[in-house]
PDB file of C-alpha atoms in Angstrom:
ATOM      1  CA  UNK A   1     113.153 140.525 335.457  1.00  0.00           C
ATOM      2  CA  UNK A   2     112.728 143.772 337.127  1.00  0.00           C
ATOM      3  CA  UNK A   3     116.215 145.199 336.992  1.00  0.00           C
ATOM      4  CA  UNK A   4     118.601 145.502 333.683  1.00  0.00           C
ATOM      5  CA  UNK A   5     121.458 142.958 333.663  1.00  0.00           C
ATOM      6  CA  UNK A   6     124.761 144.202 334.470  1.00  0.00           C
ATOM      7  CA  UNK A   7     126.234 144.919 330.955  1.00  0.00           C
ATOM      8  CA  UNK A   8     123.364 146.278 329.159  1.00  0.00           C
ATOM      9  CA  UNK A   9     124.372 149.938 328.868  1.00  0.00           C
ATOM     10  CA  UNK A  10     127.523 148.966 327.800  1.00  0.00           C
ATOM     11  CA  UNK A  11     127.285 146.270 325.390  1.00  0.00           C
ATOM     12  CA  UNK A  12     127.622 149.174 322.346  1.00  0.00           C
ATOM     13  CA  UNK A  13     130.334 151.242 323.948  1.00  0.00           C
ATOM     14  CA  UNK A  14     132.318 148.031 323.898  1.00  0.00           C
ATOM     15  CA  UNK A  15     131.489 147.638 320.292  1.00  0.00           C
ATOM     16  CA  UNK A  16     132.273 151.367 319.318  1.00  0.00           C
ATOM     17  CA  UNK A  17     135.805 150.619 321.173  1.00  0.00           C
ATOM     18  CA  UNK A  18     136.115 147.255 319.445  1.00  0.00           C
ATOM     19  CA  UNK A  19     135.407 149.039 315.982  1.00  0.00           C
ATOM     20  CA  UNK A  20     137.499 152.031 316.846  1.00  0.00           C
ATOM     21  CA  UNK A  21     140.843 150.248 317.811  1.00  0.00           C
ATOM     22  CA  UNK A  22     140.323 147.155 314.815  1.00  0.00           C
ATOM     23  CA  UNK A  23     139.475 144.422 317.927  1.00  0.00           C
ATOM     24  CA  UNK A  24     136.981 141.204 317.014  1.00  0.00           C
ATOM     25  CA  UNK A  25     135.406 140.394 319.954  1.00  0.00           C
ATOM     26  CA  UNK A  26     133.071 137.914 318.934  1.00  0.00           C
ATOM     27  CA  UNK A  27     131.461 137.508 322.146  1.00  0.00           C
ATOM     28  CA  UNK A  28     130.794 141.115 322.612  1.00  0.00           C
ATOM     29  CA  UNK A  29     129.426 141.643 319.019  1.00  0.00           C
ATOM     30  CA  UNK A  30     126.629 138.730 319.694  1.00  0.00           C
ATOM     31  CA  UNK A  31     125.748 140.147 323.207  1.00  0.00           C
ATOM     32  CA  UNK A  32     125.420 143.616 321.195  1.00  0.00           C
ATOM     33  CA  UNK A  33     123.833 142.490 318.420  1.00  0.00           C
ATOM     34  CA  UNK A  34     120.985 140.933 320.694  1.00  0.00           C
ATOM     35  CA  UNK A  35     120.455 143.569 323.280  1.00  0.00           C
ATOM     36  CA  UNK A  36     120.580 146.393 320.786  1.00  0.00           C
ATOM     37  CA  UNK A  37     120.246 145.325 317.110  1.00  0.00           C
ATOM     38  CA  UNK A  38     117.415 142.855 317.359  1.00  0.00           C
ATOM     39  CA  UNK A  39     119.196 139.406 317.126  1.00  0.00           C
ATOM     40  CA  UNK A  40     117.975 136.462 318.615  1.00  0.00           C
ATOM     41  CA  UNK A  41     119.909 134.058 320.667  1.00  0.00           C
ATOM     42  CA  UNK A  42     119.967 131.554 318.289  1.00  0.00           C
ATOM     43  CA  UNK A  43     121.698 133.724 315.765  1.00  0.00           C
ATOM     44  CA  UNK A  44     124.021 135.004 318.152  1.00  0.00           C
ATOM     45  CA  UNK A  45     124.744 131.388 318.942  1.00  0.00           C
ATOM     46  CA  UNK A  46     125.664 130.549 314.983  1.00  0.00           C
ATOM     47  CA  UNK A  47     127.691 133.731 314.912  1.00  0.00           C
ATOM     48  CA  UNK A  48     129.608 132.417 317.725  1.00  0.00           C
ATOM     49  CA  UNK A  49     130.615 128.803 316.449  1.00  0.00           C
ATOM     50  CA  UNK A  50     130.990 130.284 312.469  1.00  0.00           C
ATOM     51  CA  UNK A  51     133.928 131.960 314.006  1.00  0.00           C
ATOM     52  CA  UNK A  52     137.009 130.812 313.341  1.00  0.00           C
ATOM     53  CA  UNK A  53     139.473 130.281 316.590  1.00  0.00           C
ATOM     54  CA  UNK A  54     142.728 132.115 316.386  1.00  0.00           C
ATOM     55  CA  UNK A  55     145.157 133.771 318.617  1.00  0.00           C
ATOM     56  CA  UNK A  56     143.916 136.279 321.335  1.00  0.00           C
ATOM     57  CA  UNK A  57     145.629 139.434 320.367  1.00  0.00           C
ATOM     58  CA  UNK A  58     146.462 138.546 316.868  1.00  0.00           C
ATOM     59  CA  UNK A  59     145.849 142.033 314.642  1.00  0.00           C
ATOM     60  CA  UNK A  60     145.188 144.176 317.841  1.00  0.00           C
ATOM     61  CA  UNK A  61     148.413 145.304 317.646  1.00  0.00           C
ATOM     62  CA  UNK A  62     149.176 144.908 321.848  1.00  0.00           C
TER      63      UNK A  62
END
């Protein structure tokens, strides 16, 4: 690919506002973790399905 992804750049500001504000956002931590933190795929895959479904907003305090 000769172009960056749409997302890239801003894969770890979503994390620093995640962190900030108390958010998960599972999705967004794997997609960080591999563009930025050396992950691969597959372990972003196991992070996804170890997670444990809940509601939406719960603890976000919106």
């Amino acid at each position: 690919m000769s172009q960056v992804a749409e997302g890239v750049k801003a894969a770890g500001v979503v994390m620093e506002f995640a962190n900030e504000f108390g958010l998960n956002m599972p999705i967004a931590r794997e997609v960080d973790a591999v563009i930025n933190h050396g992950s691969t795929v597959e372990q972003a895959y196991r992070g996804l399905i170890a997670e444990v479904p809940g509601h939406e907003v719960h603890g976000s305090g919106f």
